[in-house]
Amino acid sequence: MNTYSRLPVTFAKGEGVWLWDAQGKKYLDALAGIAVCGIGHCHPKLVKAISEQAGTLIHTSNLYHVDKQEKLAKKLAILSGLNKSFFCNSGAEANETAIKLARLYGHNRGIDQPTIIVMENSFHGRTMATLTATGNRKVQAGFEPLLTGFARVPFNDLDAIAQVSAHNKNVVAILVEPYQGEGGVNVPQANYLKGLRQICDENGWLLMLDEVQCGIGRSGKWFAFQNSEIAPDVITLAKSLGSGVPIGACIGGNVAGEIFKPGNHASTFGGNPLACSAAITTLDIIEEENLMRNALEQGNFIQKNLLEQLGNLSHVTQIRGHGLMIGIELTKPCGELVKKALEQGLLINVTSNKIVRLLPPLVIKQNESEQIINMVSTLIKEF
Ligand SMILES: *Cc1c(COP(=O)(O)O)cnc(C)c1O
């Protein structure tokens, strides 16, 4: 169906941060399949692991124990401090799971009309519940009636949440991206998550973090919340968890990990051996190759150099981000830059109309970061 306006290129193969099209032209991938290919394209260790898994066992269903799924859940529990995982196949499904979990949590406490606080400019997916949670009219328009049970507040505004809590006794959870991705690479004030944690503790709400884009090493830590010294109740993951093999996860700690009972939620494909072997191997590679440190170092390097090159231009509003999630906000819509970059062999993205977004693979090397800096700076200077 006609759901995408695609760029005029087809890629034939990939290696590390590089892609080649069918004519053999080479592209530097500063988008990584929208934050999916964190370990780069076709990492040999991943290719080997999923090839071997495909030759052994691909799928059995969740009617049975799945050893790779248990192994992945244990690993995620160690890394996140949240001890229970539900596996699905995408970010939207992971958030859908979190929304159901919060609603059931409310019902279990005698709240018949549970409300989840969500943010302006957020993005949580394209299913009915997640597009309702999303703070972007373009995503919702034409799909009404939307769901009830959501209250929206500005991102990075703790006072606004305090006001909702004073008036709405049905709130059961907050759902928020630690760093907003689609909404324009928005980084909140340093104490924001701590403030949210405190409000949730005072009110008995679940703090649910959508780490679908910012998680899995991109922020310099396994999870973005680990930059804030807080423990959430729930995190959702997808995108780079399986490096392109579809897998999503909703991970809950303590109370949140015990809400679902058999029959409350399910997924046919969720957590099958093939997807879980991709995720386990992805996490192993990030650990072995120290990619979180690299993400932070290269992210800082790119941001610092972009600031030097572009900081004084009158049509550049702000350069921001954390780790390898970088946004350059311009004063005017700049979608055309994507095609210009493509012609020059660079893959970038523009989100929220006027924000150039960079999400390079975590395996990027300094000389490759320099190429991104030079090409992006030239493009924006000439724009
Ligand atoms: C991409 C994204 C989603 C949706 O993920 P899908 O796999 O496309 O369903 C949800 N939340 C955030 C923060 C995202 O960036």
XYZ file of N, CA, C and O and ligand atoms in Angstrom, residues 34 89-93 95 123-126 177 179 181-182 210-214 236 238-239 357, ligand 1:
111
model
N 17.021 3.852 10.928
C 16.302 4.535 12.021
C 16.637 3.884 13.369
O 15.789 3.272 14.031
N 7.232 -7.920 18.840
C 7.935 -7.820 17.556
C 8.223 -6.408 17.075
O 8.749 -6.237 15.985
N 7.854 -5.404 17.850
C 8.054 -4.022 17.392
C 7.938 -3.069 18.576
O 7.498 -3.456 19.667
N 8.288 -1.810 18.294
C 8.173 -0.790 19.327
C 6.727 -0.507 19.695
O 6.383 -0.341 20.866
N 5.876 -0.454 18.679
C 4.452 -0.196 18.952
C 3.881 -1.285 19.854
O 3.158 -0.996 20.810
N 4.221 -2.516 19.551
C 3.705 -3.624 20.375
C 4.277 -3.580 21.796
O 3.585 -3.947 22.755
N 5.049 -0.873 23.417
C 4.307 0.177 24.124
C 2.852 -0.214 24.365
O 2.272 0.118 25.396
N 6.435 10.211 20.513
C 6.082 9.210 19.511
C 6.161 7.824 20.138
O 7.179 7.458 20.721
N 5.064 7.069 20.027
C 5.047 5.739 20.642
C 4.607 4.638 19.685
O 4.540 3.480 20.102
N 4.284 4.980 18.434
C 3.929 3.937 17.476
C 2.647 4.244 16.729
O 2.048 5.312 16.892
N 2.210 3.288 15.900
C 1.110 3.507 14.957
C -0.093 2.610 15.179
O -1.002 2.588 14.346
N 9.359 9.182 26.692
C 10.689 8.880 26.140
C 11.729 9.680 26.937
O 11.582 10.903 27.056
N 14.690 10.578 26.028
C 15.038 11.587 25.026
C 14.053 11.384 23.882
O 13.967 10.282 23.349
N 12.658 11.184 20.284
C 13.286 10.972 18.985
C 12.550 11.669 17.855
O 12.963 12.734 17.389
N 11.418 11.082 17.435
C 10.655 11.633 16.308
C 10.233 13.078 16.568
O 10.116 13.875 15.640
N 9.760 4.820 27.374
C 9.866 4.313 26.004
C 11.314 4.508 25.545
O 11.720 5.610 25.167
N 12.085 3.422 25.628
C 13.498 3.454 25.215
C 13.679 2.790 23.855
O 14.758 2.297 23.533
N 12.620 2.773 23.068
C 12.675 2.093 21.768
C 13.776 2.692 20.880
O 14.500 1.968 20.203
N 13.901 4.020 20.917
C 14.924 4.663 20.077
C 16.216 4.963 20.833
O 17.307 4.787 20.310
N 16.121 5.395 22.082
C 17.318 5.856 22.802
C 18.010 4.736 23.574
O 19.130 4.932 24.066
N 10.368 0.049 27.546
C 10.036 -0.653 26.302
C 11.210 -0.517 25.343
O 11.864 0.526 25.281
N 12.820 -1.912 21.316
C 12.645 -2.587 20.020
C 13.837 -2.164 19.168
O 14.963 -2.478 19.516
N 13.581 -1.419 18.099
C 14.605 -0.936 17.171
C 15.924 -1.720 17.225
O 16.018 -2.762 16.622
N 18.267 14.948 11.711
C 18.529 13.960 12.759
C 19.608 12.980 12.313
O 19.538 12.440 11.217
C 10.172 3.878 16.401
C 9.563 4.135 17.709
C 8.417 3.456 18.140
C 7.642 2.512 17.247
O 8.393 1.398 16.897
P 7.874 0.430 15.710
O 8.835 -0.737 15.778
O 7.976 1.207 14.442
O 6.491 0.033 16.027
C 7.963 3.693 19.418
N 8.586 4.560 20.231
C 9.687 5.235 19.860
C 10.354 6.156 20.819
C 10.215 5.066 18.582
O 11.275 5.768 18.207
